[in-house]
Tab-separated table of C-alpha atoms in Angstrom:
chain	number	residue	atom	x	y	z
H	164	MET	CA	-68.305	68.513	46.419
H	165	ASN	CA	-66.000	65.500	46.285
H	166	ASP	CA	-62.442	66.277	47.500
H	167	LEU	CA	-61.008	62.782	46.742
H	168	PRO	CA	-58.441	62.688	43.878
H	169	GLU	CA	-59.782	61.632	40.554
H	170	ALA	CA	-59.415	57.865	40.107
H	171	ARG	CA	-56.904	56.815	37.410
H	172	GLN	CA	-58.741	55.509	34.450
H	173	THR	CA	-57.258	52.655	32.252
H	174	ASP	CA	-57.672	52.355	28.458
H	175	PRO	CA	-59.167	48.960	27.666
H	176	ARG	CA	-58.134	49.311	23.972
H	177	GLY	CA	-54.453	49.681	24.946
H	178	ASP	CA	-54.568	46.559	27.102
H	179	ALA	CA	-56.063	44.605	24.225
H	180	ARG	CA	-53.353	45.778	21.832
H	181	TRP	CA	-50.660	44.758	24.321
H	182	ARG	CA	-52.134	41.305	24.808
H	183	THR	CA	-52.432	40.828	21.043
H	184	SER	CA	-48.813	41.840	20.490
H	185	ALA	CA	-47.656	39.471	23.196
H	186	ILE	CA	-49.594	36.593	21.664
H	187	VAL	CA	-48.215	37.361	18.187
H	188	LEU	CA	-44.673	37.496	19.532
H	189	ALA	CA	-45.162	34.217	21.365
H	190	VAL	CA	-46.559	32.564	18.244
H	191	LEU	CA	-43.699	33.924	16.118
H	192	LEU	CA	-41.174	32.720	18.665
H	193	ALA	CA	-42.797	29.279	18.701
H	194	VAL	CA	-42.798	29.151	14.903
H	195	ILE	CA	-39.131	30.177	14.796
H	196	LEU	CA	-38.260	27.519	17.344
H	197	VAL	CA	-40.222	24.870	15.436
H	198	VAL	CA	-38.661	25.847	12.102
H	199	ALA	CA	-35.202	25.890	13.652
H	200	GLY	CA	-35.849	22.505	15.221
H	201	LEU	CA	-37.084	21.074	11.965
H	202	ALA	CA	-34.096	22.505	10.103
H	203	TRP	CA	-31.737	21.056	12.680
H	204	ARG	CA	-33.517	17.737	12.524
H	205	HIS	CA	-33.423	17.757	8.724
H	206	GLU	CA	-29.730	18.595	8.675
H	207	HIS	CA	-29.065	15.988	11.353
H	208	ASP	CA	-30.971	13.331	9.413
H	209	ARG	CA	-29.207	14.315	6.196
H	210	ALA	CA	-25.827	14.021	7.866
H	211	LEU	CA	-26.742	10.619	9.298
H	212	ALA	CA	-28.007	9.485	5.908
H	213	GLN	CA	-24.741	10.546	4.300
H	214	GLU	CA	-22.839	8.671	6.987
H	215	ARG	CA	-24.899	5.543	6.302
H	216	VAL	CA	-24.309	5.813	2.548
H	217	ALA	CA	-20.564	6.270	3.059
H	218	LEU	CA	-20.459	3.354	5.505
H	219	ALA	CA	-22.462	1.074	3.207
H	220	HIS	CA	-20.314	1.864	0.168
H	221	GLY	CA	-17.142	1.382	2.203
H	222	LEU	CA	-18.302	-2.045	3.421
H	223	ALA	CA	-19.227	-3.023	-0.169
H	224	LEU	CA	-15.743	-2.088	-1.390
H	225	HIS	CA	-14.086	-4.102	1.375
H	226	ALA	CA	-16.332	-7.049	0.479
H	227	ALA	CA	-15.201	-6.870	-3.150
H	228	ASP	CA	-11.569	-7.001	-2.054
H	229	LEU	CA	-12.186	-10.041	0.179
H	230	ARG	CA	-14.169	-12.273	-2.208
H	231	ASP	CA	-11.201	-14.471	-3.032
H	232	ALA	CA	-9.341	-14.467	0.302
H	233	ALA	CA	-12.288	-14.512	2.741
H	234	PRO	CA	-15.585	-15.226	0.942
H	235	GLY	CA	-17.565	-15.618	4.193
H	236	THR	CA	-16.513	-12.230	5.495
H	237	ALA	CA	-17.111	-10.733	2.063
H	238	ARG	CA	-20.686	-12.050	2.081
H	239	ASN	CA	-21.386	-10.694	5.572
H	240	LEU	CA	-19.966	-7.278	4.721
H	241	SER	CA	-22.036	-7.209	1.512
H	242	VAL	CA	-25.218	-8.018	3.418
H	243	ALA	CA	-24.459	-5.357	6.029
H	244	ALA	CA	-23.881	-2.817	3.260
H	245	VAL	CA	-27.290	-3.471	1.701
H	246	LYS	CA	-29.057	-3.486	5.062
H	247	ILE	CA	-27.507	-0.159	6.060
H	248	HIS	CA	-28.206	1.490	2.715
H	249	SER	CA	-29.715	-0.312	-0.251
H	250	ASP	CA	-28.905	1.239	-3.607
H	251	GLU	CA	-27.684	0.097	-7.018
H	252	GLN	CA	-24.060	-0.063	-5.882
H	253	THR	CA	-24.582	-2.102	-2.710
H	254	ARG	CA	-27.114	-4.450	-4.302
H	255	ALA	CA	-24.825	-5.112	-7.278
H	256	GLY	CA	-21.980	-5.766	-4.841
H	257	LEU	CA	-24.050	-8.280	-2.879
H	258	ILE	CA	-25.152	-10.086	-6.047
H	259	ASP	CA	-21.556	-10.301	-7.289
H	260	THR	CA	-20.413	-11.620	-3.917
H	261	LEU	CA	-23.143	-14.274	-3.829
H	262	VAL	CA	-22.292	-15.605	-7.306
H	263	TRP	CA	-18.516	-15.300	-6.843
H	264	GLY	CA	-18.183	-18.799	-5.458
H	265	ARG	CA	-20.386	-20.465	-8.065
H	266	GLY	CA	-17.478	-21.003	-10.453
H	267	SER	CA	-15.099	-23.963	-10.553
H	268	GLU	CA	-12.070	-24.787	-12.657
H	269	LEU	CA	-12.947	-27.267	-15.373
H	270	THR	CA	-9.361	-27.447	-16.634
H	271	PRO	CA	-6.217	-25.334	-16.163
H	272	ASP	CA	-5.255	-25.864	-19.816
H	273	ALA	CA	-5.306	-22.676	-21.890
H	274	SER	CA	-8.253	-22.642	-24.281
H	275	SER	CA	-9.339	-20.272	-27.028
H	276	GLU	CA	-12.727	-21.815	-27.885
H	277	VAL	CA	-15.649	-23.204	-25.925
H	278	ALA	CA	-19.125	-24.484	-26.832
H	279	LEU	CA	-22.040	-25.810	-24.784
H	280	SER	CA	-25.138	-27.903	-25.508
H	281	GLY	CA	-28.551	-26.434	-24.791
H	282	ASP	CA	-29.017	-28.410	-21.572
H	283	GLY	CA	-25.539	-27.457	-20.369
H	284	ARG	CA	-24.428	-31.083	-20.116
H	285	ILE	CA	-21.987	-31.454	-23.014
H	286	ALA	CA	-19.110	-29.019	-23.499
H	287	LEU	CA	-16.300	-28.568	-26.009
H	288	THR	CA	-13.042	-26.813	-25.133
H	289	GLY	CA	-10.305	-26.132	-27.663
H	290	ASP	CA	-6.748	-26.537	-26.395
H	291	ILE	CA	-4.468	-23.715	-27.570
H	292	ASP	CA	-1.261	-25.745	-27.506
H	293	SER	CA	-2.229	-29.194	-28.821
H	294	GLY	CA	-4.958	-28.224	-31.273
H	295	GLU	CA	-7.231	-30.879	-29.752
H	296	VAL	CA	-10.819	-30.251	-28.735
H	297	SER	CA	-11.843	-31.877	-25.456
H	298	VAL	CA	-15.332	-33.293	-24.942
H	299	TRP	CA	-16.759	-32.960	-21.426
H	300	ASP	CA	-19.769	-34.522	-19.779
H	301	LEU	CA	-20.730	-31.958	-17.131
H	302	THR	CA	-23.314	-34.095	-15.352
H	303	THR	CA	-21.176	-34.647	-12.261
H	304	TRP	CA	-19.972	-31.044	-12.286
H	305	LEU	CA	-23.539	-29.774	-11.970
H	306	ASP	CA	-24.425	-32.118	-9.108
H	307	PRO	CA	-23.222	-30.609	-5.791
H	308	LYS	CA	-23.570	-34.007	-4.103
H	309	VAL	CA	-20.807	-35.459	-6.293
H	310	ILE	CA	-17.393	-34.635	-4.855
H	311	LEU	CA	-15.183	-36.373	-7.410
H	312	LYS	CA	-15.866	-34.678	-10.721
H	313	SER	CA	-15.391	-36.532	-14.001
H	314	ASP	CA	-12.511	-35.716	-16.319
H	315	ARG	CA	-12.982	-35.096	-20.033
H	316	VAL	CA	-14.608	-38.051	-21.745
H	317	ALA	CA	-12.961	-37.751	-25.180
H	318	ALA	CA	-10.777	-35.641	-27.458
H	319	LEU	CA	-11.451	-34.580	-31.052
H	320	LYS	CA	-8.183	-34.922	-32.968
H	321	GLY	CA	-6.964	-34.661	-36.521
H	322	HIS	CA	-6.388	-30.982	-37.240
H	323	LYS	CA	-2.919	-30.187	-38.533
H	324	HIS	CA	-3.094	-26.643	-37.229
H	325	GLY	CA	-4.544	-25.053	-34.127
H	326	VAL	CA	-8.327	-25.199	-33.963
H	327	ASP	CA	-9.739	-21.754	-34.756
H	328	ALA	CA	-13.450	-22.352	-34.145
H	329	VAL	CA	-15.892	-24.873	-32.681
H	330	ALA	CA	-19.671	-25.253	-32.735
H	331	LEU	CA	-22.078	-27.637	-31.019
H	332	SER	CA	-25.685	-28.414	-31.856
H	333	PHE	CA	-28.394	-27.688	-29.288
H	334	ASP	CA	-28.802	-31.402	-28.467
H	335	GLY	CA	-25.026	-31.892	-28.197
H	336	ARG	CA	-24.950	-34.646	-30.835
H	337	THR	CA	-23.244	-32.807	-33.687
H	338	ALA	CA	-20.014	-30.830	-33.455
H	339	LEU	CA	-17.936	-28.789	-35.870
H	340	THR	CA	-14.224	-28.011	-35.462
H	341	GLY	CA	-12.343	-25.835	-37.922
H	342	ASP	CA	-8.753	-24.841	-38.704
H	343	GLU	CA	-6.916	-23.173	-41.601
H	344	GLY	CA	-7.926	-25.592	-44.325
H	345	ALA	CA	-10.963	-27.635	-43.312
H	346	THR	CA	-13.856	-28.159	-40.941
H	347	PHE	CA	-14.582	-31.573	-39.425
H	348	VAL	CA	-18.082	-32.856	-38.663
H	349	TRP	CA	-18.346	-35.035	-35.551
H	350	ASP	CA	-21.039	-37.422	-34.339
H	351	LEU	CA	-21.278	-37.091	-30.538
H	352	THR	CA	-24.298	-39.321	-30.011
H	353	ASP	CA	-22.014	-41.128	-27.562
H	354	PRO	CA	-19.827	-38.275	-26.207
H	355	ALA	CA	-17.240	-40.748	-24.949
H	356	LYS	CA	-16.864	-42.245	-28.438
H	357	PRO	CA	-16.914	-39.384	-30.948
H	358	ILE	CA	-16.860	-40.267	-34.636
H	359	ARG	CA	-15.508	-37.963	-37.339
H	360	VAL	CA	-18.093	-38.440	-40.051
H	361	ALA	CA	-17.134	-35.850	-42.680
H	362	THR	CA	-14.798	-33.047	-43.747
H	363	LEU	CA	-16.116	-29.747	-45.062
H	364	ALA	CA	-13.377	-28.495	-47.374
H	365	GLY	CA	-12.885	-24.789	-47.853
H	366	LYS	CA	-13.189	-23.143	-51.245
H	367	ARG	CA	-9.408	-22.687	-51.177
H	368	ASN	CA	-6.879	-24.529	-49.046
H	369	THR	CA	-5.622	-21.213	-47.687
H	370	ASP	CA	-9.026	-20.130	-46.387
H	371	SER	CA	-8.685	-20.129	-42.597
H	372	VAL	CA	-11.911	-20.779	-40.700
H	373	ARG	CA	-12.802	-17.812	-38.523
H	374	ALA	CA	-16.240	-18.767	-37.184
H	375	LEU	CA	-18.720	-21.662	-37.231
H	376	ALA	CA	-22.446	-21.872	-36.570
H	377	LEU	CA	-25.003	-24.698	-36.383
H	378	SER	CA	-28.787	-24.671	-36.413
H	379	HIS	CA	-30.389	-26.232	-33.336
H	380	ASP	CA	-31.095	-29.520	-35.101
H	381	GLY	CA	-27.544	-29.706	-36.459
H	382	ARG	CA	-28.734	-29.885	-40.061
H	383	THR	CA	-27.542	-26.485	-41.268
H	384	ALA	CA	-23.946	-25.327	-40.865
H	385	MET	CA	-22.312	-22.027	-41.711
H	386	ILE	CA	-18.587	-21.422	-42.082
H	387	ALA	CA	-17.017	-17.961	-42.202
H	388	ASP	CA	-13.443	-17.525	-43.429
H	389	ASP	CA	-10.613	-15.046	-43.749
H	390	ALA	CA	-11.469	-14.302	-47.369
H	391	GLY	CA	-14.829	-12.783	-46.389
H	392	ASP	CA	-16.858	-15.747	-47.656
H	393	VAL	CA	-19.692	-17.554	-45.894
H	394	THR	CA	-20.444	-21.154	-46.871
H	395	VAL	CA	-23.743	-22.901	-46.117
H	396	TRP	CA	-23.824	-26.694	-45.759
H	397	ASN	CA	-26.660	-29.180	-45.439
H	398	LEU	CA	-25.744	-31.795	-42.783
H	399	THR	CA	-28.979	-33.761	-42.858
H	400	GLY	CA	-26.838	-36.716	-43.808
H	401	ARG	CA	-23.832	-35.997	-41.593
H	402	SER	CA	-21.597	-38.435	-43.427
H	403	ARG	CA	-22.608	-36.941	-46.790
H	404	PRO	CA	-22.780	-33.179	-46.303
H	405	ALA	CA	-23.869	-31.054	-49.238
H	406	ARG	CA	-22.443	-27.599	-49.895
H	407	LEU	CA	-25.392	-25.379	-50.733
H	408	SER	CA	-23.797	-21.990	-51.373
H	409	VAL	CA	-20.710	-19.819	-51.084
H	410	THR	CA	-21.406	-16.104	-50.659
H	411	ARG	CA	-19.045	-13.134	-50.504
H	412	ALA	CA	-20.437	-11.659	-47.308
H	413	HIS	CA	-17.801	-9.001	-46.601
H	414	ASN	CA	-14.785	-7.416	-48.226
H	415	SER	CA	-12.600	-8.362	-45.251
H	416	SER	CA	-12.298	-11.385	-42.982
H	417	VAL	CA	-15.585	-12.452	-41.371
H	418	HIS	CA	-14.850	-12.268	-37.682
H	419	ASP	CA	-18.051	-13.793	-36.293
H	420	ILE	CA	-21.280	-15.439	-37.378
H	421	ALA	CA	-24.510	-16.371	-35.600
H	422	LEU	CA	-27.442	-18.480	-36.775
H	423	SER	CA	-31.064	-18.684	-35.652
H	424	ALA	CA	-32.401	-21.973	-34.287
H	425	ASP	CA	-34.087	-22.977	-37.557
H	426	GLY	CA	-31.143	-21.865	-39.698
H	427	GLY	CA	-33.287	-19.292	-41.483
H	428	ILE	CA	-31.556	-16.091	-40.337
H	429	ALA	CA	-27.883	-15.318	-39.920
H	430	VAL	CA	-25.882	-12.303	-38.808
H	431	THR	CA	-22.263	-11.767	-39.833
H	432	ALA	CA	-19.651	-9.268	-38.632
H	433	ASP	CA	-16.296	-8.523	-40.221
H	434	ASN	CA	-12.959	-7.137	-39.079
H	435	ASP	CA	-13.704	-3.667	-40.446
H	436	GLY	CA	-16.747	-2.981	-38.305
H	437	ALA	CA	-19.531	-3.999	-40.689
H	438	ALA	CA	-22.442	-6.298	-39.805
H	439	ALA	CA	-25.153	-7.762	-42.034
H	440	ILE	CA	-28.399	-9.721	-41.728
H	441	TRP	CA	-28.928	-12.691	-44.078
H	442	ASP	CA	-32.140	-14.437	-45.101
H	443	LEU	CA	-31.522	-18.170	-45.594
H	444	ALA	CA	-35.059	-19.177	-46.476
H	445	VAL	CA	-33.429	-20.625	-49.589
H	446	PRO	CA	-30.004	-21.766	-48.288
H	447	SER	CA	-28.648	-22.184	-51.801
H	448	ARG	CA	-29.235	-18.460	-52.401
H	449	PRO	CA	-28.608	-16.435	-49.225
H	450	VAL	CA	-29.970	-12.902	-49.484
H	451	LYS	CA	-28.642	-9.958	-47.522
H	452	SER	CA	-31.758	-8.408	-46.053
H	453	ALA	CA	-30.093	-5.475	-44.280
H	454	ASP	CA	-26.859	-3.860	-43.132
H	455	LEU	CA	-26.570	-2.733	-39.532
H	456	THR	CA	-25.452	0.881	-39.241
H	457	LEU	CA	-22.593	0.812	-36.764
H	458	PRO	CA	-19.523	2.845	-35.878
H	459	LYS	CA	-16.570	1.538	-37.863
H	460	ARG	CA	-14.676	-0.456	-35.272
H	461	PRO	CA	-12.707	-3.639	-35.969
H	462	MET	CA	-13.305	-7.235	-34.896
H	463	MET	CA	-16.931	-7.231	-33.815
H	464	GLU	CA	-18.712	-10.068	-32.016
H	465	THR	CA	-22.342	-10.942	-32.596
H	466	ALA	CA	-25.117	-13.196	-31.259
H	467	ILE	CA	-28.728	-13.959	-32.196
H	468	SER	CA	-31.748	-15.322	-30.336
H	469	ALA	CA	-33.274	-18.657	-31.336
H	470	ASP	CA	-36.240	-17.007	-33.059
H	471	GLY	CA	-33.967	-14.591	-34.926
H	472	ARG	CA	-35.667	-11.494	-33.535
H	473	VAL	CA	-32.946	-10.200	-31.206
H	474	VAL	CA	-29.379	-9.521	-32.350
H	475	LEU	CA	-26.437	-8.316	-30.289
H	476	VAL	CA	-23.417	-6.655	-31.860
H	477	GLU	CA	-20.449	-5.386	-29.876
H	478	ASN	CA	-18.273	-2.395	-30.578
H	479	ARG	CA	-15.321	-2.588	-28.174
H	480	ASP	CA	-16.849	-1.669	-24.794
H	481	GLN	CA	-20.380	-1.131	-26.111
H	482	VAL	CA	-23.121	-3.584	-27.007
H	483	GLU	CA	-25.977	-2.718	-29.343
H	484	VAL	CA	-29.318	-4.523	-29.161
H	485	TRP	CA	-31.229	-4.800	-32.444
H	486	SER	CA	-34.760	-5.958	-33.161
H	487	LEU	CA	-35.352	-7.983	-36.338
H	488	ASP	CA	-39.133	-8.029	-36.171
H	489	ASP	CA	-38.825	-6.574	-39.668
H	490	ARG	CA	-35.699	-8.175	-41.158
H	491	SER	CA	-35.427	-5.597	-43.907
H	492	ARG	CA	-35.522	-2.755	-41.375
H	493	PRO	CA	-33.578	-3.694	-38.246
H	494	ALA	CA	-34.207	-1.322	-35.360
H	495	ARG	CA	-31.667	-0.511	-32.669
H	496	THR	CA	-33.539	-0.798	-29.366
H	497	ALA	CA	-30.753	-0.149	-26.871
H	498	MET	CA	-27.045	0.313	-26.322
H	499	PHE	CA	-25.117	-0.278	-23.105
H	500	GLU	CA	-21.518	-0.068	-21.988
H	501	VAL	CA	-19.542	-2.922	-20.445
H	502	PRO	CA	-16.404	-2.081	-18.397
H	503	LEU	CA	-14.047	-4.238	-20.437
H	504	GLY	CA	-12.271	-1.761	-22.719
H	505	ASP	CA	-12.660	-4.322	-25.504
H	506	MET	CA	-14.756	-7.425	-26.068
H	507	TYR	CA	-13.536	-10.828	-27.223
H	508	ASP	CA	-16.728	-12.857	-27.142
H	509	MET	CA	-20.408	-12.861	-26.241
H	510	ALA	CA	-23.120	-15.464	-25.721
H	511	LEU	CA	-26.896	-15.106	-25.758
H	512	THR	CA	-29.514	-17.489	-24.394
H	513	PRO	CA	-31.986	-18.799	-27.014
H	514	ASP	CA	-34.798	-16.664	-25.583
H	515	GLY	CA	-32.656	-13.552	-26.054
H	516	LYS	CA	-33.064	-12.516	-22.408
H	517	THR	CA	-29.568	-13.100	-20.985
H	518	ALA	CA	-26.192	-12.123	-22.432
H	519	LEU	CA	-22.684	-13.027	-21.252
H	520	LEU	CA	-19.849	-10.701	-22.269
H	521	ALA	CA	-16.086	-11.107	-21.847
H	522	GLY	CA	-12.774	-9.644	-22.965
H	523	PRO	CA	-9.274	-8.695	-21.805
H	524	SER	CA	-10.195	-8.891	-18.145
H	525	ASP	CA	-10.415	-11.374	-15.291
H	526	SER	CA	-14.170	-10.798	-15.173
H	527	MET	CA	-17.145	-11.309	-17.452
H	528	PHE	CA	-20.556	-9.713	-17.172
H	529	LEU	CA	-24.112	-11.017	-17.309
H	530	TRP	CA	-26.801	-8.663	-18.591
H	531	GLY	CA	-30.548	-9.089	-18.498
H	532	LEU	CA	-32.392	-8.253	-21.724
H	533	SER	CA	-35.971	-9.099	-20.742
H	534	ASN	CA	-36.745	-5.503	-21.635
H	535	PRO	CA	-34.881	-5.051	-24.953
H	536	SER	CA	-35.002	-1.263	-24.615
H	537	GLY	CA	-33.705	-1.293	-21.038
H	538	PRO	CA	-30.876	-3.817	-20.514
H	539	THR	CA	-29.825	-4.285	-16.895
H	540	ARG	CA	-26.571	-5.555	-15.416
H	541	SER	CA	-27.191	-8.846	-13.617
H	542	ALA	CA	-23.806	-9.887	-12.211
H	543	ALA	CA	-20.063	-9.980	-12.682
H	544	LEU	CA	-18.326	-13.366	-12.764
H	545	LYS	CA	-14.631	-13.606	-11.977
H	546	GLY	CA	-12.770	-16.601	-13.329
H	547	TYR	CA	-9.303	-15.645	-14.481
H	548	ALA	CA	-6.196	-13.688	-13.679
H	549	ARG	CA	-5.903	-13.018	-17.403
H	550	GLU	CA	-8.070	-12.382	-20.434
H	551	ILE	CA	-11.080	-14.465	-21.481
H	552	TYR	CA	-11.303	-15.480	-25.151
H	553	SER	CA	-14.551	-17.424	-25.446
H	554	VAL	CA	-17.814	-17.854	-23.495
H	555	ALA	CA	-20.923	-20.038	-23.740
H	556	LEU	CA	-24.328	-20.191	-22.047
H	557	GLY	CA	-26.807	-23.025	-21.579
H	558	ALA	CA	-30.340	-22.585	-22.868
H	559	ASN	CA	-31.792	-21.070	-19.692
H	560	GLY	CA	-28.626	-19.276	-18.605
H	561	GLY	CA	-28.141	-21.728	-15.761
H	562	VAL	CA	-24.714	-22.921	-16.936
H	563	ALA	CA	-21.869	-20.762	-18.225
H	564	LEU	CA	-18.409	-21.566	-19.548
H	565	ALA	CA	-15.455	-19.243	-20.023
H	566	ALA	CA	-12.186	-20.118	-21.749
H	567	GLY	CA	-8.953	-18.196	-21.785
H	568	SER	CA	-5.234	-18.238	-21.244
H	569	GLY	CA	-5.766	-19.294	-17.626
H	570	GLY	CA	-7.924	-22.333	-18.399
H	571	VAL	CA	-11.657	-23.020	-18.507
H	572	SER	CA	-14.158	-22.157	-15.765
H	573	LEU	CA	-17.635	-23.591	-15.272
H	574	TRP	CA	-20.362	-21.579	-13.543
H	575	ASP	CA	-23.531	-22.931	-11.968
H	576	LEU	CA	-26.041	-20.084	-12.250
H	577	ARG	CA	-29.266	-22.044	-12.000
H	578	ASN	CA	-30.809	-19.785	-9.319
H	579	LEU	CA	-29.275	-16.528	-10.512
H	580	ALA	CA	-32.661	-14.980	-11.337
H	581	GLU	CA	-33.750	-15.554	-7.750
H	582	VAL	CA	-30.562	-13.970	-6.409
H	583	VAL	CA	-30.858	-10.935	-8.692
H	584	ALA	CA	-34.529	-10.435	-7.808
H	585	ASP	CA	-33.892	-10.361	-4.032
H	586	PRO	CA	-30.227	-10.677	-3.023
H	587	GLU	CA	-31.001	-9.946	0.647
H	588	GLU	CA	-33.423	-12.866	0.834
H	589	ALA	CA	-30.987	-15.143	-0.967
H	590	ALA	CA	-28.164	-14.187	1.406
H	591	CYS	CA	-30.104	-14.417	4.655
H	592	ARG	CA	-32.392	-17.378	4.026
H	593	TYR	CA	-30.192	-20.112	5.425
H	594	THR	CA	-27.480	-18.372	7.428
H	595	GLY	CA	-27.154	-16.314	10.579
H	596	ALA	CA	-24.539	-14.008	9.070
H	597	THR	CA	-22.567	-12.088	11.695
H	598	LEU	CA	-19.716	-9.622	12.028
H	599	SER	CA	-17.461	-9.510	15.081
H	600	LYS	CA	-16.437	-6.307	16.821
H	601	ALA	CA	-12.939	-6.836	15.463
H	602	ASP	CA	-14.191	-7.064	11.876
H	603	TRP	CA	-16.406	-4.023	12.410
H	604	ALA	CA	-13.450	-2.019	13.720
H	605	ARG	CA	-11.344	-3.184	10.781
H	606	TYR	CA	-13.810	-2.451	7.975
H	607	ALA	CA	-16.425	0.053	9.226
H	608	GLY	CA	-14.201	3.133	9.089
H	609	GLY	CA	-14.819	4.293	12.642
H	610	ALA	CA	-18.613	3.926	12.611
H	611	ASP	CA	-20.038	3.423	16.105
H	612	TRP	CA	-20.632	-0.278	16.821
H	613	SER	CA	-23.483	0.527	19.240
H	614	ASP	CA	-25.447	2.301	16.497
H	615	TYR	CA	-26.025	-1.013	14.709
H	616	ALA	CA	-25.454	-3.858	17.177
H	617	VAL	CA	-27.776	-4.912	20.009
H	618	GLU	CA	-26.574	-3.533	23.327
H	619	GLY	CA	-24.426	-6.020	25.199
H	620	MET	CA	-23.822	-8.239	22.160
H	621	ASP	CA	-20.306	-8.974	20.889
H	622	VAL	CA	-21.511	-9.888	17.404
H	623	LEU	CA	-23.613	-8.031	14.866
H	624	PHE	CA	-26.325	-10.066	13.152
H	625	VAL	CA	-26.145	-8.363	9.773
H	626	CYS	CA	-29.436	-9.760	8.475
H	627	SER	CA	-31.199	-8.063	11.398
H	628	ILE	CA	-29.875	-4.567	10.695
H	629	THR	CA	-32.804	-2.231	10.169
H	630	PRO	CA	-32.455	0.482	7.518
H	631	GLY	CA	-32.390	3.903	9.136
H	632	THR	CA	-30.809	2.688	12.354
H	633	ARG	CA	-29.862	5.648	14.592
């Protein structure tokens, strides 16, 4: 008989359950900690991202304010904004800053009309006060190596009233100038020695010329007047022009007219908000091929591509893009808004891929139309403290002119496509752009200098900022 107390027996199943529970609890605790850490990290990253966006947008706004007074600082702030956070707003701001200084004052004289040859070398500007039209050779203006720019080379005189419209052929050798009673034809083969070769009389002496258009070769001219008539002229013999037709195009004054390169297609717009497409295959019998369905808004502007397939029509602060692949059935491909409130003039490059728009503002806007169904804003150009009446573009969009109450500005935009495609590369290619600590404190809204600058450095190399810093 064994008198020793019975040995305590353990339950192996209970120990297993305890160990399992402990492991589950540990795993759950680890998962909770990981999830909490990830949530904290996500919230932290989101907060930092919001800070970067706010900082970038703030720098871009300061850059916009400084473009006139301190263009170098404006450029550096614009670059920093894009480097810190690249989005549509900061990229557009950098592009605008980079092109801001491309403009120069051609003349301070108020002008209501401007025209430009295809190569951007010959320009016409109509003086509001004198009624004269100045002829400019822009060769020296487009050469950055030439410091002393040439003055106007000639003046077109003879109108008794203020000049209401001007037109220039693609090669710059034929010009039209029109006033209340007549349109003059000018030979500009030698721009410094213009010759008035003919007068195109209106149907009635009281018919004021509202708009003029020339085919690229200068052989076909169209005149639109206050009575709503459109007159087609053959200028093959410039000194002996032949009137081919007079057509009642609209019931009110024709506000604008545009002509394809070959003179075969025209678009007209009146003061009551109506626009029409005209087939000039037989210039002596123009045929209206279609009306454009538009909101009824007064005083529309219009433009047409060289091949006659793309038409722009403005309605105050909106621009409609139309395709004329089928002239009898124009198709609206896009519509976009321009922050002008109203629009006084537009220009379109012959290829139909770049438009320049201006109105009662100190700025005008370039839009890219390479994709007719998806127009994109390219850049804003600032040239005046007052409204802009008339604009013109060279054939490839490399030269732009703007005329208004503050004078005439010339813009060299020959590498604009490169700037728009990659503004960061364009800004940082040739310069070591920097911001000082003082500028950072002034414009960065309290953002920590050390989060973006190299430790120990007193300047911030903005082109070296890495997105996602911090």
